[in-house]
Amino acid sequence: MIRINKKNTSLMVFILLGLVLLSSVLLAEKHVAEDNHHKDHNEASTHEDDHDKEEHKNKHEEHSQDEHHKEVTDHSDGEETHNDVELTKEQIHHAGIQTMKLKKQAISHTISALSEVKLNQYQTIQVSPTITTRVEKRHVYLGDVVKKGDLLVTLHTITTTDISSNMLATADLAASSAELAASIAEAKGELAAATATWNRIRALGQDAVSGKRYTATKIAYQQAQAKLQAYGQSQKQVNRLFKSGSKAVQKHFELRAEQDGTIINDDFVLGQVVNPDDVLFEISDISKLWVEANIKPNDVARIKNGAVARIQSGDAKLQGKVIHIGRILNESTRTLSIRIEVTNKDKTLYPGQFVKTHIDSQTTHDAMTVPAEAVLRGSDGDWMVFIEEAPGIFEPNEVDILEDLGNTLVINGLETGMTIVSKGAFTLQSELAKSGFSVHNH
């Protein structure tokens, strides 16, 4: 029989607890070791996956680069194929293509300024009556183009019966009418006397009278005619008045155009009483206008009369010449006025319009120039010309336009000695467009 005392029981419990605790520690360490092993395995797997992904990415990029390089190479090969236009001699002749070798030329320095278009005062007239009259009938209107001698307006001479009762200052008007009648009657008498004398001397001939008398009689006759015409009468009217009485003179007379031009002003109404100070019509030849450019004195010293000037209004370009150089300095702008005469047959310019002006100076410099028609706008908006690389082979080349001289352009981007297409470049551009090639030769 085994006896278990209290002391032995305590010892056994203590030993059992120790064994349980030791087992727990060992089990925990086992789990930690397994977890660490599993973690290391996962990290290794992740590292391998990342490595595989990196290799796959690099292979993909290398493949893309190869494909891109291949595309670029193919595209470059396409440009090589379509970068030029090749034509036969027959095609070149049929298209009217002409070439020229490039060389530098001496051109004038240009002086530029913002200018204003004005009427040509030498080609502008104002039409007024010679006495106080009333407008009876107009025959032309604003904007009409008239020729010298065309009938403009019919006027009615004023008598005391024509004046309304509320116009108290009738004495001057009546006097004007009476004065007109008297003056025309006097002129008519002078013309009659001069005509008789002239007919007699002319019948005798220069051999029968002295040359001095013959000339003096002829001049007196012409002056008598001119005096009567000064009252607004044409030659037909003078002849008619010479045969008729004074009643015809007192009632009507006509105003006619004294030059070709356009009616640019007609500020009056029918029935209006007009005086010699009133302008009934303003006629100007707008096919020849002036352009006034304000230039600094230092630049004016390099300009001379007759210098070529180019006028630019939007896309329109006209050429004129300097006809006057001002000598009085404008106090506000401190500039001198340069007057340019320009032909305006197409009515491109209008008085009062502001335009850009480029005036050739007396100083020159060397520059590369080409005909304006040789330079075309490419599909990308840049300017280009065609270079003849070999007989019948033409390649586009981009250029910069430095200056516009009208029919000639100053360019940059080509070298002296190159052969370019000077005429017929549009045909080459059309052929180039069919191939779908864009010019990018910089």
CSV table of C-alpha atoms in Angstrom, one decimal:
chain,number,residue,atom,x,y,z
A,1,MET,CA,0.0,0.0,0.0
A,2,ILE,CA,1.4,3.3,-1.2
A,3,ARG,CA,1.0,6.3,0.9
A,4,ILE,CA,0.7,9.6,-0.6
A,5,ASN,CA,1.4,12.3,1.8
A,6,LYS,CA,0.7,16.0,1.4
A,7,LYS,CA,4.3,16.8,0.7
A,8,ASN,CA,4.6,14.3,-2.1
A,9,THR,CA,1.3,15.6,-3.7
A,10,SER,CA,2.6,19.1,-3.9
A,11,LEU,CA,5.8,18.0,-5.5
A,12,MET,CA,4.0,16.0,-8.2
A,13,VAL,CA,1.7,19.0,-9.1
A,14,PHE,CA,4.8,21.2,-9.4
A,15,ILE,CA,6.4,18.7,-11.7
A,16,LEU,CA,3.3,18.4,-13.8
A,17,LEU,CA,3.0,22.1,-14.2
A,18,GLY,CA,6.6,22.4,-15.2
A,19,LEU,CA,6.1,19.7,-17.9
A,20,VAL,CA,3.0,21.5,-19.2
A,21,LEU,CA,4.8,24.9,-19.4
A,22,LEU,CA,7.8,23.3,-21.1
A,23,SER,CA,5.5,21.7,-23.7
A,24,SER,CA,3.8,25.0,-24.3
A,25,VAL,CA,7.1,26.8,-24.9
A,26,LEU,CA,8.3,24.1,-27.2
A,27,LEU,CA,5.1,24.1,-29.2
A,28,ALA,CA,5.2,27.9,-29.5
A,29,GLU,CA,8.7,27.8,-30.8
A,30,LYS,CA,7.7,25.2,-33.3
A,31,HIS,CA,4.9,27.4,-34.6
A,32,VAL,CA,7.2,30.5,-34.8
A,33,ALA,CA,9.8,28.4,-36.7
A,34,GLU,CA,7.1,27.2,-39.1
A,35,ASP,CA,5.7,30.7,-39.6
A,36,ASN,CA,9.2,32.1,-40.3
A,37,HIS,CA,9.8,29.3,-42.7
A,38,HIS,CA,6.5,30.0,-44.5
A,39,LYS,CA,7.3,33.7,-44.6
A,40,ASP,CA,10.7,33.1,-46.1
A,41,HIS,CA,9.2,30.9,-48.6
A,42,ASN,CA,6.6,33.5,-49.6
A,43,GLU,CA,9.3,36.3,-49.8
A,44,ALA,CA,11.3,34.0,-52.0
A,45,SER,CA,8.3,33.3,-54.2
A,46,THR,CA,7.4,37.0,-54.4
A,47,HIS,CA,11.0,37.9,-55.3
A,48,GLU,CA,10.9,35.2,-58.0
A,49,ASP,CA,7.6,36.6,-59.3
A,50,ASP,CA,8.9,40.1,-59.3
A,51,HIS,CA,12.0,39.0,-61.1
A,52,ASP,CA,9.9,37.2,-63.7
A,53,LYS,CA,7.7,40.2,-64.1
A,54,GLU,CA,10.7,42.5,-64.6
A,55,GLU,CA,12.1,40.1,-67.2
A,56,HIS,CA,8.8,40.0,-68.9
A,57,LYS,CA,8.6,43.8,-68.9
A,58,ASN,CA,12.1,44.3,-70.3
A,59,LYS,CA,11.3,41.8,-73.0
A,60,HIS,CA,8.1,43.6,-73.8
A,61,GLU,CA,9.9,47.0,-74.0
A,62,GLU,CA,12.6,45.5,-76.1
A,63,HIS,CA,9.9,44.1,-78.4
A,64,SER,CA,8.1,47.5,-78.5
A,65,GLN,CA,11.4,49.3,-79.3
A,66,ASP,CA,12.1,46.9,-82.0
A,67,GLU,CA,8.6,47.4,-83.5
A,68,HIS,CA,8.9,51.2,-83.2
A,69,HIS,CA,12.4,51.1,-84.8
A,70,LYS,CA,10.9,49.0,-87.5
A,71,GLU,CA,8.0,51.5,-88.0
A,72,VAL,CA,10.4,54.4,-88.0
A,73,THR,CA,12.6,52.6,-90.5
A,74,ASP,CA,9.6,51.8,-92.7
A,75,HIS,CA,8.4,55.4,-92.4
A,76,SER,CA,11.9,56.7,-93.3
A,77,ASP,CA,12.0,54.4,-96.2
A,78,GLY,CA,8.6,55.8,-97.3
A,79,GLU,CA,10.0,59.3,-97.1
A,80,GLU,CA,12.9,58.3,-99.2
A,81,THR,CA,10.5,57.0,-101.7
A,82,HIS,CA,8.0,59.9,-101.8
A,83,ASN,CA,10.3,62.8,-100.9
A,84,ASP,CA,10.7,63.9,-104.4
A,85,VAL,CA,8.9,64.2,-107.7
A,86,GLU,CA,10.3,62.7,-110.9
A,87,LEU,CA,9.1,63.9,-114.3
A,88,THR,CA,10.1,63.1,-117.9
A,89,LYS,CA,11.3,65.8,-120.3
A,90,GLU,CA,7.9,65.7,-122.0
A,91,GLN,CA,6.1,66.2,-118.7
A,92,ILE,CA,8.4,69.1,-117.7
A,93,HIS,CA,7.7,70.8,-121.0
A,94,HIS,CA,4.0,70.2,-120.9
A,95,ALA,CA,3.8,71.6,-117.3
A,96,GLY,CA,5.8,74.7,-118.3
A,97,ILE,CA,8.4,74.1,-115.6
A,98,GLN,CA,11.4,76.4,-115.6
A,99,THR,CA,14.5,76.5,-113.4
A,100,MET,CA,17.1,79.0,-112.3
A,101,LYS,CA,20.4,78.9,-110.4
A,102,LEU,CA,20.4,80.8,-107.2
A,103,LYS,CA,22.7,83.8,-106.7
A,104,LYS,CA,22.8,86.8,-104.4
A,105,GLN,CA,21.8,90.2,-105.8
A,106,ALA,CA,22.1,93.7,-104.6
A,107,ILE,CA,18.7,95.0,-103.4
A,108,SER,CA,17.7,98.3,-101.7
A,109,HIS,CA,17.1,98.5,-98.0
A,110,THR,CA,13.5,99.2,-97.4
A,111,ILE,CA,12.0,101.8,-95.1
A,112,SER,CA,8.6,100.8,-93.7
A,113,ALA,CA,5.8,102.9,-92.3
A,114,LEU,CA,2.1,102.9,-91.6
A,115,SER,CA,0.5,105.2,-94.1
A,116,GLU,CA,-2.9,106.7,-95.1
A,117,VAL,CA,-4.6,106.6,-98.5
A,118,LYS,CA,-5.8,110.0,-99.7
A,119,LEU,CA,-7.4,111.6,-102.7
A,120,ASN,CA,-5.2,112.7,-105.5
A,121,GLN,CA,-5.7,116.4,-105.2
A,122,TYR,CA,-4.3,117.0,-108.7
A,123,GLN,CA,-7.1,114.8,-110.1
A,124,THR,CA,-9.9,116.2,-108.0
A,125,ILE,CA,-12.2,119.2,-108.9
A,126,GLN,CA,-15.1,120.9,-107.2
A,127,VAL,CA,-18.1,122.1,-109.3
A,128,SER,CA,-19.9,125.3,-108.2
A,129,PRO,CA,-22.2,127.8,-110.0
A,130,THR,CA,-20.8,131.1,-111.1
A,131,ILE,CA,-23.8,133.1,-109.7
A,132,THR,CA,-26.6,132.6,-107.2
A,133,THR,CA,-29.1,130.2,-108.8
A,134,ARG,CA,-31.6,127.5,-108.1
A,135,VAL,CA,-31.1,123.8,-108.7
A,136,GLU,CA,-33.6,122.6,-111.3
A,137,LYS,CA,-32.5,119.1,-112.3
A,138,ARG,CA,-29.7,116.8,-111.6
A,139,HIS,CA,-28.3,114.4,-114.2
A,140,VAL,CA,-25.8,112.4,-112.2
A,141,TYR,CA,-25.7,110.8,-108.8
A,142,LEU,CA,-23.2,109.9,-106.0
A,143,GLY,CA,-20.8,107.2,-107.2
A,144,ASP,CA,-21.5,107.7,-110.9
A,145,VAL,CA,-18.5,107.7,-113.2
A,146,VAL,CA,-18.5,110.6,-115.6
A,147,LYS,CA,-16.5,111.8,-118.6
A,148,LYS,CA,-15.3,115.2,-119.3
A,149,GLY,CA,-18.2,117.2,-120.8
A,150,ASP,CA,-21.0,115.1,-119.3
A,151,LEU,CA,-24.0,117.1,-118.1
A,152,LEU,CA,-24.1,117.3,-114.3
A,153,VAL,CA,-26.9,119.6,-113.3
A,154,THR,CA,-29.4,122.1,-114.9
A,155,LEU,CA,-29.7,125.4,-113.0
A,156,HIS,CA,-32.4,128.1,-113.2
A,157,THR,CA,-31.5,131.7,-113.0
A,158,ILE,CA,-33.4,133.6,-110.3
A,159,THR,CA,-35.7,136.5,-111.0
A,160,THR,CA,-37.8,138.6,-108.7
A,161,THR,CA,-40.9,136.4,-109.4
A,162,ASP,CA,-39.1,133.3,-108.2
A,163,ILE,CA,-38.3,134.5,-104.7
A,164,SER,CA,-40.8,133.7,-101.9
A,165,SER,CA,-42.3,136.5,-100.0
A,166,ASN,CA,-40.6,135.7,-96.8
A,167,MET,CA,-37.2,136.2,-98.3
A,168,LEU,CA,-36.6,139.9,-97.9
A,169,ALA,CA,-33.0,139.9,-99.2
A,170,THR,CA,-34.2,139.7,-102.8
A,171,ALA,CA,-32.2,142.6,-104.1
A,172,ASP,CA,-29.0,140.8,-104.2
A,173,LEU,CA,-30.6,137.8,-106.0
A,174,ALA,CA,-32.3,140.0,-108.5
A,175,ALA,CA,-29.1,141.9,-109.0
A,176,SER,CA,-27.3,138.7,-109.6
A,177,SER,CA,-29.8,137.7,-112.3
A,178,ALA,CA,-29.6,141.1,-113.9
A,179,GLU,CA,-25.8,141.1,-113.6
A,180,LEU,CA,-25.7,137.7,-115.3
A,181,ALA,CA,-27.8,138.8,-118.2
A,182,ALA,CA,-25.8,142.0,-118.6
A,183,SER,CA,-22.4,140.1,-118.4
A,184,ILE,CA,-23.5,137.5,-120.9
A,185,ALA,CA,-24.8,140.1,-123.2
A,186,GLU,CA,-21.5,142.0,-123.0
A,187,ALA,CA,-19.6,138.8,-123.6
A,188,LYS,CA,-21.9,138.0,-126.5
A,189,GLY,CA,-21.2,141.4,-128.0
A,190,GLU,CA,-17.4,141.0,-127.6
A,191,LEU,CA,-17.6,137.6,-129.2
A,192,ALA,CA,-19.6,138.9,-132.1
A,193,ALA,CA,-17.1,141.7,-132.8
A,194,ALA,CA,-14.1,139.4,-132.3
A,195,THR,CA,-15.7,136.8,-134.6
A,196,ALA,CA,-16.3,139.3,-137.4
A,197,THR,CA,-12.7,140.6,-137.2
A,198,TRP,CA,-11.3,137.1,-137.1
A,199,ASN,CA,-13.3,135.9,-140.1
A,200,ARG,CA,-12.1,138.9,-142.1
A,201,ILE,CA,-8.4,138.5,-141.2
A,202,ARG,CA,-8.6,134.8,-141.7
A,203,ALA,CA,-10.1,135.3,-145.2
A,204,LEU,CA,-7.3,137.6,-146.1
A,205,GLY,CA,-4.7,135.2,-144.9
A,206,GLN,CA,-1.3,135.6,-143.2
A,207,ASP,CA,0.2,136.9,-146.5
A,208,ALA,CA,-2.1,139.9,-146.6
A,209,VAL,CA,-1.6,141.0,-143.0
A,210,SER,CA,1.2,141.0,-140.6
A,211,GLY,CA,1.8,138.0,-138.5
A,212,LYS,CA,1.4,140.0,-135.3
A,213,ARG,CA,-2.0,141.2,-136.3
A,214,TYR,CA,-3.2,137.8,-137.4
A,215,THR,CA,-2.2,136.3,-134.1
A,216,ALA,CA,-3.7,139.1,-132.0
A,217,THR,CA,-7.0,138.8,-133.8
A,218,LYS,CA,-7.1,135.1,-133.3
A,219,ILE,CA,-6.3,135.4,-129.6
A,220,ALA,CA,-9.0,138.1,-129.1
A,221,TYR,CA,-11.6,135.7,-130.7
A,222,GLN,CA,-10.5,132.8,-128.4
A,223,GLN,CA,-10.7,135.0,-125.3
A,224,ALA,CA,-14.2,136.2,-126.2
A,225,GLN,CA,-15.3,132.6,-126.5
A,226,ALA,CA,-13.6,131.7,-123.2
A,227,LYS,CA,-15.3,134.6,-121.5
A,228,LEU,CA,-18.7,133.4,-122.5
A,229,GLN,CA,-17.9,129.8,-121.6
A,230,ALA,CA,-16.9,131.0,-118.1
A,231,TYR,CA,-20.5,131.4,-117.3
A,232,GLY,CA,-20.9,127.6,-117.3
A,233,GLN,CA,-21.7,127.3,-121.0
A,234,SER,CA,-20.5,124.5,-123.3
A,235,GLN,CA,-19.3,125.2,-126.8
A,236,LYS,CA,-22.8,124.2,-128.2
A,237,GLN,CA,-24.4,126.5,-125.8
A,238,VAL,CA,-22.2,129.3,-126.8
A,239,ASN,CA,-23.1,128.7,-130.4
A,240,ARG,CA,-26.7,128.6,-129.5
A,241,LEU,CA,-26.6,131.7,-127.3
A,242,PHE,CA,-24.8,133.5,-130.1
A,243,LYS,CA,-27.8,132.9,-132.4
A,244,SER,CA,-30.5,133.3,-129.7
A,245,GLY,CA,-31.8,136.3,-127.7
A,246,SER,CA,-31.0,137.0,-124.0
A,247,LYS,CA,-34.2,135.3,-122.8
A,248,ALA,CA,-32.6,131.9,-123.2
A,249,VAL,CA,-29.6,133.0,-121.1
A,250,GLN,CA,-31.7,134.4,-118.3
A,251,LYS,CA,-33.7,131.2,-117.8
A,252,HIS,CA,-31.4,128.1,-117.7
A,253,PHE,CA,-27.8,127.2,-117.9
A,254,GLU,CA,-26.0,123.9,-117.3
A,255,LEU,CA,-22.9,122.7,-115.4
A,256,ARG,CA,-20.7,120.0,-117.0
A,257,ALA,CA,-17.8,117.9,-115.9
A,258,GLU,CA,-14.4,119.4,-116.5
A,259,GLN,CA,-12.6,116.0,-116.1
A,260,ASP,CA,-13.1,112.3,-116.0
A,261,GLY,CA,-13.7,110.8,-112.6
A,262,THR,CA,-16.2,109.6,-110.0
A,263,ILE,CA,-18.8,111.7,-108.2
A,264,ILE,CA,-17.6,111.5,-104.6
A,265,ASN,CA,-19.8,114.3,-103.2
A,266,ASP,CA,-23.1,115.9,-104.2
A,267,ASP,CA,-24.4,117.6,-101.1
A,268,PHE,CA,-27.5,119.5,-102.5
A,269,VAL,CA,-31.2,118.9,-103.1
A,270,LEU,CA,-33.5,119.9,-106.0
A,271,GLY,CA,-35.0,123.4,-105.6
A,272,GLN,CA,-32.1,124.6,-103.4
A,273,VAL,CA,-30.8,128.1,-103.9
A,274,VAL,CA,-27.1,127.9,-104.3
A,275,ASN,CA,-24.3,130.5,-104.3
A,276,PRO,CA,-20.9,130.6,-105.9
A,277,ASP,CA,-19.4,129.4,-102.6
A,278,ASP,CA,-21.5,126.2,-102.6
A,279,VAL,CA,-19.9,123.1,-104.0
A,280,LEU,CA,-22.5,121.1,-105.9
A,281,PHE,CA,-20.2,118.2,-107.0
A,282,GLU,CA,-16.8,116.9,-106.2
A,283,ILE,CA,-15.3,114.7,-108.9
A,284,SER,CA,-12.1,112.7,-108.4
A,285,ASP,CA,-10.2,110.2,-110.5
A,286,ILE,CA,-9.9,107.4,-107.8
A,287,SER,CA,-7.9,105.2,-110.2
A,288,LYS,CA,-4.9,107.3,-109.2
A,289,LEU,CA,-4.5,107.9,-105.4
A,290,TRP,CA,-2.0,109.3,-103.0
A,291,VAL,CA,-0.5,107.4,-100.1
A,292,GLU,CA,0.9,109.6,-97.3
A,293,ALA,CA,3.7,108.0,-95.3
A,294,ASN,CA,5.2,109.7,-92.2
A,295,ILE,CA,9.0,109.0,-92.1
A,296,LYS,CA,11.7,109.9,-89.6
A,297,PRO,CA,14.1,112.6,-90.9
A,298,ASN,CA,17.1,110.2,-90.7
A,299,ASP,CA,15.3,107.8,-93.0
A,300,VAL,CA,14.0,110.5,-95.3
A,301,ALA,CA,17.6,111.3,-96.1
A,302,ARG,CA,17.9,107.9,-97.8
A,303,ILE,CA,14.8,108.4,-100.0
A,304,LYS,CA,14.7,110.2,-103.3
A,305,ASN,CA,11.9,111.2,-105.7
A,306,GLY,CA,10.9,108.4,-108.0
A,307,ALA,CA,11.8,105.7,-105.5
A,308,VAL,CA,9.8,102.5,-105.7
A,309,ALA,CA,7.2,102.0,-103.0
A,310,ARG,CA,5.1,98.9,-102.3
A,311,ILE,CA,1.7,99.3,-100.8
A,312,GLN,CA,0.2,96.4,-98.8
A,313,SER,CA,-3.5,96.2,-97.9
A,314,GLY,CA,-4.4,92.8,-96.5
A,315,ASP,CA,-3.4,90.3,-99.2
A,316,ALA,CA,-3.5,92.9,-101.9
A,317,LYS,CA,-0.1,94.4,-103.0
A,318,LEU,CA,0.3,97.5,-105.2
A,319,GLN,CA,3.4,99.3,-106.5
A,320,GLY,CA,3.8,103.1,-106.6
A,321,LYS,CA,6.5,105.7,-106.6
A,322,VAL,CA,7.5,108.6,-104.5
A,323,ILE,CA,6.4,111.9,-106.0
A,324,HIS,CA,7.1,114.4,-103.2
A,325,ILE,CA,9.3,114.5,-100.1
A,326,GLY,CA,8.1,116.9,-97.4
A,327,ARG,CA,10.3,119.6,-96.0
A,328,ILE,CA,8.2,120.7,-93.0
A,329,LEU,CA,8.5,118.6,-89.9
A,330,ASN,CA,5.2,117.6,-88.2
A,331,GLU,CA,5.3,119.0,-84.7
A,332,SER,CA,3.3,116.2,-83.2
A,333,THR,CA,4.9,113.2,-84.8
A,334,ARG,CA,8.3,114.7,-85.5
A,335,THR,CA,8.2,113.1,-88.9
A,336,LEU,CA,8.2,114.2,-92.6
A,337,SER,CA,5.5,113.4,-95.1
A,338,ILE,CA,6.4,111.3,-98.1
A,339,ARG,CA,3.8,111.3,-100.9
A,340,ILE,CA,3.4,108.2,-103.0
A,341,GLU,CA,1.4,108.0,-106.2
A,342,VAL,CA,-0.2,104.6,-106.8
A,343,THR,CA,-2.4,103.3,-109.6
A,344,ASN,CA,-5.7,101.9,-108.2
A,345,LYS,CA,-7.5,100.6,-111.3
A,346,ASP,CA,-8.9,97.6,-109.5
A,347,LYS,CA,-10.3,99.9,-106.7
A,348,THR,CA,-8.3,98.0,-104.1
A,349,LEU,CA,-7.6,101.1,-102.0
A,350,TYR,CA,-10.0,103.7,-100.6
A,351,PRO,CA,-9.3,107.2,-99.3
A,352,GLY,CA,-9.0,107.3,-95.6
A,353,GLN,CA,-7.7,103.7,-95.4
A,354,PHE,CA,-4.5,102.8,-93.5
A,355,VAL,CA,-2.0,100.6,-95.3
A,356,LYS,CA,1.6,99.3,-94.8
A,357,THR,CA,4.2,101.0,-97.0
A,358,HIS,CA,7.7,99.8,-97.9
A,359,ILE,CA,9.9,102.4,-99.7
A,360,ASP,CA,13.2,101.5,-101.4
A,361,SER,CA,16.1,103.5,-100.1
A,362,GLN,CA,19.3,104.5,-101.8
A,363,THR,CA,21.4,102.0,-99.7
A,364,THR,CA,21.7,98.4,-100.9
A,365,HIS,CA,22.7,95.0,-99.5
A,366,ASP,CA,23.3,91.5,-101.0
A,367,ALA,CA,20.5,89.0,-100.5
A,368,MET,CA,19.1,85.7,-102.0
A,369,THR,CA,16.1,86.5,-104.1
A,370,VAL,CA,13.6,84.3,-106.0
A,371,PRO,CA,10.5,84.9,-108.0
A,372,ALA,CA,7.4,85.1,-105.8
A,373,GLU,CA,5.6,82.3,-107.8
A,374,ALA,CA,8.5,79.9,-106.9
A,375,VAL,CA,7.6,80.0,-103.3
A,376,LEU,CA,4.5,78.0,-102.2
A,377,ARG,CA,2.8,77.3,-98.9
A,378,GLY,CA,3.3,73.7,-97.8
A,379,SER,CA,0.6,71.4,-96.2
A,380,ASP,CA,2.0,72.2,-92.8
A,381,GLY,CA,1.8,76.0,-93.4
A,382,ASP,CA,5.5,76.5,-94.0
A,383,TRP,CA,6.9,78.1,-97.1
A,384,MET,CA,8.8,75.9,-99.6
A,385,VAL,CA,10.5,75.8,-102.9
A,386,PHE,CA,11.4,72.9,-105.2
A,387,ILE,CA,15.1,72.0,-105.6
A,388,GLU,CA,16.2,70.2,-108.8
A,389,GLU,CA,18.4,67.5,-107.3
A,390,ALA,CA,19.1,65.9,-110.7
A,391,PRO,CA,17.6,66.3,-114.2
A,392,GLY,CA,13.9,65.7,-113.8
A,393,ILE,CA,14.0,65.0,-110.1
A,394,PHE,CA,12.6,67.8,-107.8
A,395,GLU,CA,12.6,67.8,-104.1
A,396,PRO,CA,10.8,70.3,-101.8
A,397,ASN,CA,12.8,72.3,-99.3
A,398,GLU,CA,11.5,74.7,-96.6
A,399,VAL,CA,12.6,78.3,-96.7
A,400,ASP,CA,11.9,81.5,-94.7
A,401,ILE,CA,10.7,84.7,-96.3
A,402,LEU,CA,12.7,87.6,-95.1
A,403,GLU,CA,11.2,90.4,-97.2
A,404,ASP,CA,8.5,90.8,-99.8
A,405,LEU,CA,9.5,92.9,-102.8
A,406,GLY,CA,6.3,92.4,-104.8
A,407,ASN,CA,7.2,90.0,-107.7
A,408,THR,CA,10.4,89.0,-105.9
A,409,LEU,CA,11.0,87.5,-102.4
A,410,VAL,CA,14.1,87.6,-100.2
A,411,ILE,CA,14.5,84.2,-98.7
A,412,ASN,CA,16.7,82.2,-96.3
A,413,GLY,CA,17.4,78.5,-96.2
A,414,LEU,CA,19.1,77.8,-99.5
A,415,GLU,CA,22.6,78.1,-100.8
A,416,THR,CA,24.1,79.9,-103.8
A,417,GLY,CA,24.4,77.7,-106.8
A,418,MET,CA,21.3,75.6,-106.1
A,419,THR,CA,18.9,75.1,-109.0
A,420,ILE,CA,15.3,75.8,-108.1
A,421,VAL,CA,12.0,75.7,-109.9
A,422,SER,CA,11.2,79.3,-110.9
A,423,LYS,CA,8.0,78.6,-112.7
A,424,GLY,CA,5.5,75.7,-112.6
A,425,ALA,CA,6.1,74.8,-109.0
A,426,PHE,CA,2.4,74.4,-108.4
A,427,THR,CA,2.3,71.4,-110.7
A,428,LEU,CA,5.1,69.8,-108.6
A,429,GLN,CA,3.2,70.5,-105.4
A,430,SER,CA,0.1,68.8,-106.9
A,431,GLU,CA,2.1,65.8,-107.7
A,432,LEU,CA,3.6,65.8,-104.3
A,433,ALA,CA,0.2,66.0,-102.6
A,434,LYS,CA,-0.9,62.8,-104.5
A,435,SER,CA,1.8,60.9,-102.8
A,436,GLY,CA,0.6,62.1,-99.4
A,437,PHE,CA,4.1,63.4,-98.4
A,438,SER,CA,4.5,66.4,-96.1
A,439,VAL,CA,7.5,68.6,-96.4
A,440,HIS,CA,9.7,68.7,-93.3
A,441,ASN,CA,13.2,69.4,-94.6
A,442,HIS,CA,14.7,71.9,-92.2
